[in-house]
Amino acid sequence: METGSGRVVLVGAPLGNVGDASTRLRDVLASADVVAAEDTRRLARLARDLDVTVAGRVVSYFEGNEERRTPDLVDALRGGAVVAVVTDGGMPSVSDPGYRLVRAALEAGFGVTAVPGPSAVTTALALSGLPSDRFVFEGFLPRSGSARRARLRELAAEPRTLVLFEAPHRIGDALADLVGAFGADRPAAICRELTKTYEEVRRGTLAELADRAAADPPRGEITLVVGGAPVIVAARPDDDELRAAVARREAGGVSRRDAITAVAEEYGLRKREVYALVHAP
């Protein structure tokens, strides 16, 4: 329940091309009482490129001071301030500063809204050429090799497309570990410098991308998209076994419709085929 007029506005900033800035982004930067910026110099450059005057108080808000500065921003909310959060690019709180303030504002009863904008996650996913109907965003992998390899082993069987952020100086090691955990032939794409002058998308198998990265290391901001693990479909049982599989799920408390859907997905069948078997006279 909201208790005051103060509110947080998460501002989706351009990833690189200033032409992607929305009218609402301009309006919020110009009117917010406080602008919490991941990099105040980049904010100043963005405002200059947009011909916007930031009239409110500008404070730095990045990983190193986020925890310490959040209480001050909540105090500003109590005074009725509109606090805009802007990162170097993309949506705040998605692997960027903002999450702590969102939680603190909500717990204190203040509203949180967003000015939608560019996202490296969905942009890379769309450009990758890999399945995009279902995906998992994993953020940055652990920095240490042993921790990274352990996390990749946990993700190896994930059937959904995987989206990761990675630093240029670690991309070679990350790709080598991905080959080890996921196999050489898993399809993937390295998307770098999205919307910027030197935007590039490298597509291929993990092994091909690892070899190319070793010979020509990608530079700039990198989003890595990896195809999901192949789904192994069980052999189709006979009709009586299919009916029994649906019945077992129903006995466990699952609705008939959901039981039919689950059995159809397990065996790679059409739902109407399983439905017809279950409802056959």
CSV table of C-alpha atoms in Angstrom, one decimal:
chain,number,residue,atom,x,y,z
A,1,MET,CA,0.0,0.0,0.0
A,2,GLU,CA,1.4,3.4,-1.0
A,3,THR,CA,1.8,5.8,1.8
A,4,GLY,CA,3.1,9.0,0.2
A,5,SER,CA,3.5,11.0,-3.0
A,6,GLY,CA,7.1,10.0,-3.5
A,7,ARG,CA,7.9,7.4,-6.1
A,8,VAL,CA,10.7,5.7,-7.9
A,9,VAL,CA,11.0,5.8,-11.7
A,10,LEU,CA,13.2,3.2,-13.3
A,11,VAL,CA,14.4,4.7,-16.6
A,12,GLY,CA,15.4,2.5,-19.5
A,13,ALA,CA,18.4,4.2,-21.1
A,14,PRO,CA,19.7,3.7,-24.6
A,15,LEU,CA,22.3,0.9,-24.9
A,16,GLY,CA,24.4,3.1,-27.2
A,17,ASN,CA,22.3,4.8,-29.9
A,18,VAL,CA,20.8,7.9,-28.4
A,19,GLY,CA,18.1,7.8,-31.0
A,20,ASP,CA,16.5,5.0,-29.0
A,21,ALA,CA,15.7,7.4,-26.2
A,22,SER,CA,11.9,7.9,-25.7
A,23,THR,CA,10.0,11.1,-25.1
A,24,ARG,CA,9.1,9.9,-21.6
A,25,LEU,CA,12.8,9.4,-20.8
A,26,ARG,CA,13.4,13.0,-21.7
A,27,ASP,CA,10.5,14.2,-19.6
A,28,VAL,CA,11.5,12.2,-16.6
A,29,LEU,CA,15.1,13.3,-16.7
A,30,ALA,CA,14.0,16.9,-16.9
A,31,SER,CA,11.4,16.8,-14.2
A,32,ALA,CA,12.6,14.3,-11.5
A,33,ASP,CA,13.5,15.8,-8.2
A,34,VAL,CA,16.4,13.4,-7.8
A,35,VAL,CA,18.3,11.5,-10.5
A,36,ALA,CA,20.3,8.6,-9.2
A,37,ALA,CA,22.8,7.7,-12.0
A,38,GLU,CA,25.2,4.8,-12.3
A,39,ASP,CA,27.7,7.1,-13.8
A,40,THR,CA,27.0,10.9,-13.5
A,41,ARG,CA,29.3,11.7,-16.4
A,42,ARG,CA,27.5,9.4,-18.7
A,43,LEU,CA,24.2,10.9,-17.5
A,44,ALA,CA,25.5,14.4,-18.3
A,45,ARG,CA,26.6,13.2,-21.8
A,46,LEU,CA,23.2,11.6,-22.4
A,47,ALA,CA,21.3,14.8,-21.3
A,48,ARG,CA,23.6,16.9,-23.5
A,49,ASP,CA,22.9,14.6,-26.5
A,50,LEU,CA,19.2,14.8,-25.8
A,51,ASP,CA,19.3,18.5,-25.3
A,52,VAL,CA,17.7,18.0,-21.8
A,53,THR,CA,18.4,20.0,-18.7
A,54,VAL,CA,18.5,17.9,-15.6
A,55,ALA,CA,17.0,20.3,-13.0
A,56,GLY,CA,16.9,17.9,-10.1
A,57,ARG,CA,19.6,16.8,-7.7
A,58,VAL,CA,22.0,14.3,-9.3
A,59,VAL,CA,23.6,11.6,-7.2
A,60,SER,CA,25.9,8.8,-8.1
A,61,TYR,CA,24.3,5.3,-7.5
A,62,PHE,CA,26.4,2.4,-8.5
A,63,GLU,CA,27.4,-1.0,-7.1
A,64,GLY,CA,30.0,0.4,-4.8
A,65,ASN,CA,27.6,2.8,-3.0
A,66,GLU,CA,24.2,1.4,-3.7
A,67,GLU,CA,23.7,-0.1,-0.2
A,68,ARG,CA,24.9,3.0,1.6
A,69,ARG,CA,23.0,5.5,-0.6
A,70,THR,CA,19.6,3.7,-0.7
A,71,PRO,CA,18.4,5.0,2.8
A,72,ASP,CA,19.1,8.6,1.6
A,73,LEU,CA,17.0,8.0,-1.5
A,74,VAL,CA,14.1,6.6,0.6
A,75,ASP,CA,14.3,9.7,2.8
A,76,ALA,CA,13.9,11.8,-0.4
A,77,LEU,CA,10.8,9.7,-1.2
A,78,ARG,CA,9.4,10.5,2.3
A,79,GLY,CA,9.7,14.1,1.4
A,80,GLY,CA,7.6,13.6,-1.7
A,81,ALA,CA,10.4,13.4,-4.2
A,82,VAL,CA,10.3,11.7,-7.6
A,83,VAL,CA,13.5,9.7,-7.7
A,84,ALA,CA,14.6,8.6,-11.2
A,85,VAL,CA,17.2,5.8,-11.5
A,86,VAL,CA,19.2,5.6,-14.7
A,87,THR,CA,22.1,3.2,-15.5
A,88,ASP,CA,24.7,3.3,-18.3
A,89,GLY,CA,22.3,1.5,-20.6
A,90,GLY,CA,19.2,-0.7,-20.4
A,91,MET,CA,16.8,-1.1,-17.5
A,92,PRO,CA,17.9,-0.4,-13.9
A,93,SER,CA,17.8,-3.4,-11.5
A,94,VAL,CA,18.5,-6.0,-14.2
A,95,SER,CA,22.1,-6.8,-13.4
A,96,ASP,CA,22.5,-3.1,-12.7
A,97,PRO,CA,21.8,-0.8,-9.7
A,98,GLY,CA,18.2,-0.3,-8.7
A,99,TYR,CA,17.0,-3.5,-7.1
A,100,ARG,CA,17.9,-2.4,-3.5
A,101,LEU,CA,16.0,0.9,-4.0
A,102,VAL,CA,13.0,-0.9,-5.5
A,103,ARG,CA,12.8,-3.2,-2.5
A,104,ALA,CA,13.3,-0.5,0.0
A,105,ALA,CA,10.7,1.8,-1.6
A,106,LEU,CA,8.1,-0.9,-1.8
A,107,GLU,CA,8.7,-1.9,1.9
A,108,ALA,CA,8.4,1.7,2.9
A,109,GLY,CA,5.1,2.0,1.0
A,110,PHE,CA,6.2,4.1,-2.0
A,111,GLY,CA,5.2,3.5,-5.6
A,112,VAL,CA,7.6,2.2,-8.2
A,113,THR,CA,7.1,2.6,-11.9
A,114,ALA,CA,9.2,2.4,-15.1
A,115,VAL,CA,9.9,4.2,-18.3
A,116,PRO,CA,10.4,1.1,-20.6
A,117,GLY,CA,13.4,1.3,-22.8
A,118,PRO,CA,16.1,-0.8,-24.6
A,119,SER,CA,17.2,-4.1,-23.1
A,120,ALA,CA,20.4,-5.9,-24.0
A,121,VAL,CA,18.8,-9.1,-22.9
A,122,THR,CA,15.8,-9.1,-25.2
A,123,THR,CA,17.7,-7.4,-28.0
A,124,ALA,CA,20.4,-10.0,-28.1
A,125,LEU,CA,17.8,-12.8,-27.8
A,126,ALA,CA,16.0,-11.5,-30.8
A,127,LEU,CA,19.1,-11.1,-32.9
A,128,SER,CA,20.7,-14.4,-31.9
A,129,GLY,CA,18.5,-16.5,-34.2
A,130,LEU,CA,17.9,-19.0,-31.3
A,131,PRO,CA,14.5,-19.9,-29.9
A,132,SER,CA,13.0,-17.0,-28.1
A,133,ASP,CA,9.6,-18.2,-26.9
A,134,ARG,CA,11.1,-19.3,-23.6
A,135,PHE,CA,14.4,-18.2,-22.2
A,136,VAL,CA,16.4,-17.8,-18.9
A,137,PHE,CA,18.4,-14.7,-18.0
A,138,GLU,CA,21.4,-15.7,-15.9
A,139,GLY,CA,23.2,-12.4,-15.6
A,140,PHE,CA,27.0,-12.6,-15.1
A,141,LEU,CA,28.6,-16.0,-14.5
A,142,PRO,CA,30.9,-16.3,-11.5
A,143,ARG,CA,34.3,-14.8,-12.0
A,144,SER,CA,36.4,-17.7,-10.7
A,145,GLY,CA,36.9,-20.7,-12.9
A,146,SER,CA,35.8,-23.3,-10.5
A,147,ALA,CA,32.7,-21.5,-9.5
A,148,ARG,CA,31.8,-20.8,-13.1
A,149,ARG,CA,32.2,-24.4,-14.1
A,150,ALA,CA,30.1,-25.5,-11.2
A,151,ARG,CA,27.3,-23.1,-12.2
A,152,LEU,CA,27.5,-24.2,-15.8
A,153,ARG,CA,27.1,-27.9,-14.8
A,154,GLU,CA,23.9,-26.9,-13.1
A,155,LEU,CA,22.7,-25.2,-16.2
A,156,ALA,CA,23.7,-27.8,-18.7
A,157,ALA,CA,20.3,-29.5,-18.8
A,158,GLU,CA,18.3,-26.3,-19.0
A,159,PRO,CA,16.1,-26.7,-22.1
A,160,ARG,CA,15.3,-23.0,-22.5
A,161,THR,CA,17.6,-20.5,-24.3
A,162,LEU,CA,20.1,-19.0,-21.9
A,163,VAL,CA,21.1,-15.3,-21.9
A,164,LEU,CA,24.3,-14.2,-20.1
A,165,PHE,CA,26.4,-11.1,-19.7
A,166,GLU,CA,30.1,-11.5,-19.8
A,167,ALA,CA,33.2,-9.2,-19.7
A,168,PRO,CA,35.5,-9.1,-22.7
A,169,HIS,CA,38.5,-10.3,-20.7
A,170,ARG,CA,36.6,-13.4,-19.5
A,171,ILE,CA,34.7,-14.3,-22.6
A,172,GLY,CA,37.4,-16.7,-23.8
A,173,ASP,CA,37.5,-18.7,-20.6
A,174,ALA,CA,33.7,-18.6,-20.3
A,175,LEU,CA,33.3,-20.1,-23.8
A,176,ALA,CA,35.9,-22.8,-23.1
A,177,ASP,CA,34.0,-23.7,-19.9
A,178,LEU,CA,30.7,-23.7,-21.8
A,179,VAL,CA,32.1,-26.1,-24.3
A,180,GLY,CA,33.2,-28.4,-21.5
A,181,ALA,CA,29.8,-28.2,-19.7
A,182,PHE,CA,27.3,-28.0,-22.7
A,183,GLY,CA,29.3,-29.7,-25.5
A,184,ALA,CA,31.0,-28.3,-28.5
A,185,ASP,CA,28.0,-28.4,-30.8
A,186,ARG,CA,25.5,-26.3,-28.8
A,187,PRO,CA,24.4,-23.3,-30.9
A,188,ALA,CA,25.2,-19.9,-29.5
A,189,ALA,CA,25.6,-16.2,-30.4
A,190,ILE,CA,28.0,-13.5,-29.1
A,191,CYS,CA,26.2,-10.1,-29.4
A,192,ARG,CA,28.5,-7.2,-28.7
A,193,GLU,CA,28.2,-3.4,-28.7
A,194,LEU,CA,24.4,-3.6,-29.4
A,195,THR,CA,22.9,-0.6,-31.2
A,196,LYS,CA,26.4,1.0,-31.3
A,197,THR,CA,28.7,1.8,-34.3
A,198,TYR,CA,30.5,-1.5,-34.1
A,199,GLU,CA,27.6,-3.7,-33.3
A,200,GLU,CA,28.4,-7.4,-34.2
A,201,VAL,CA,26.6,-10.7,-33.8
A,202,ARG,CA,28.7,-13.8,-34.1
A,203,ARG,CA,26.7,-17.0,-34.5
A,204,GLY,CA,27.8,-20.6,-34.5
A,205,THR,CA,28.5,-23.5,-32.2
A,206,LEU,CA,30.1,-23.0,-28.9
A,207,ALA,CA,33.3,-24.5,-30.2
A,208,GLU,CA,33.3,-22.3,-33.3
A,209,LEU,CA,32.7,-19.2,-31.2
A,210,ALA,CA,35.5,-20.2,-28.8
A,211,ASP,CA,38.0,-20.7,-31.6
A,212,ARG,CA,37.1,-17.4,-33.1
A,213,ALA,CA,37.3,-15.6,-29.8
A,214,ALA,CA,40.8,-17.0,-29.2
A,215,ALA,CA,41.9,-15.7,-32.6
A,216,ASP,CA,39.9,-12.4,-32.6
A,217,PRO,CA,38.7,-11.5,-29.0
A,218,PRO,CA,35.4,-9.6,-29.1
A,219,ARG,CA,35.6,-6.2,-27.4
A,220,GLY,CA,33.0,-4.0,-25.8
A,221,GLU,CA,29.8,-4.9,-23.9
A,222,ILE,CA,28.9,-8.5,-24.6
A,223,THR,CA,25.7,-10.5,-24.3
A,224,LEU,CA,26.0,-14.2,-24.8
A,225,VAL,CA,23.0,-16.3,-26.0
A,226,VAL,CA,23.2,-20.1,-25.8
A,227,GLY,CA,20.7,-22.6,-27.1
A,228,GLY,CA,18.9,-24.8,-24.6
A,229,ALA,CA,19.7,-28.4,-24.0
A,230,PRO,CA,18.0,-30.8,-26.5
A,231,VAL,CA,14.8,-32.2,-25.2
A,232,ILE,CA,14.8,-36.0,-25.2
A,233,VAL,CA,11.3,-37.2,-25.9
A,234,ALA,CA,10.4,-40.5,-24.4
A,235,ALA,CA,9.1,-43.2,-26.7
A,236,ARG,CA,5.4,-43.2,-27.2
A,237,PRO,CA,3.7,-45.8,-25.0
A,238,ASP,CA,0.6,-47.6,-26.1
A,239,ASP,CA,-2.9,-46.0,-25.7
A,240,ASP,CA,-3.6,-47.7,-22.4
A,241,GLU,CA,-0.4,-46.5,-20.9
A,242,LEU,CA,-1.1,-43.0,-22.0
A,243,ARG,CA,-4.6,-43.1,-20.3
A,244,ALA,CA,-2.9,-44.5,-17.2
A,245,ALA,CA,-0.4,-41.7,-17.1
A,246,VAL,CA,-3.1,-39.1,-17.2
A,247,ALA,CA,-5.1,-41.0,-14.5
A,248,ARG,CA,-2.0,-41.1,-12.2
A,249,ARG,CA,-1.6,-37.3,-12.5
A,250,GLU,CA,-5.3,-36.8,-11.8
A,251,ALA,CA,-5.1,-39.0,-8.7
A,252,GLY,CA,-2.3,-36.8,-7.5
A,253,GLY,CA,-4.5,-33.8,-7.6
A,254,VAL,CA,-3.7,-32.4,-11.0
A,255,SER,CA,-6.7,-31.2,-13.1
A,256,ARG,CA,-7.5,-33.4,-16.2
A,257,ARG,CA,-6.6,-30.6,-18.6
A,258,ASP,CA,-3.2,-30.1,-17.0
A,259,ALA,CA,-2.6,-33.8,-16.8
A,260,ILE,CA,-3.3,-34.2,-20.5
A,261,THR,CA,-1.0,-31.3,-21.2
A,262,ALA,CA,1.8,-32.8,-19.1
A,263,VAL,CA,1.6,-36.2,-20.7
A,264,ALA,CA,1.4,-34.7,-24.2
A,265,GLU,CA,4.6,-32.6,-23.6
A,266,GLU,CA,6.4,-35.6,-22.0
A,267,TYR,CA,5.9,-37.8,-25.1
A,268,GLY,CA,6.0,-35.1,-27.8
A,269,LEU,CA,2.3,-35.6,-28.7
A,270,ARG,CA,-0.4,-33.2,-29.6
A,271,LYS,CA,-2.7,-32.4,-26.7
A,272,ARG,CA,-5.8,-33.2,-28.8
A,273,GLU,CA,-4.4,-36.7,-29.4
A,274,VAL,CA,-4.1,-37.4,-25.7
A,275,TYR,CA,-7.5,-35.8,-25.1
A,276,ALA,CA,-9.2,-38.0,-27.6
A,277,LEU,CA,-7.7,-41.1,-26.0
A,278,VAL,CA,-8.8,-40.1,-22.5
A,279,HIS,CA,-12.3,-39.3,-23.6
A,280,ALA,CA,-12.7,-42.2,-26.0
A,281,PRO,CA,-15.8,-44.3,-25.2
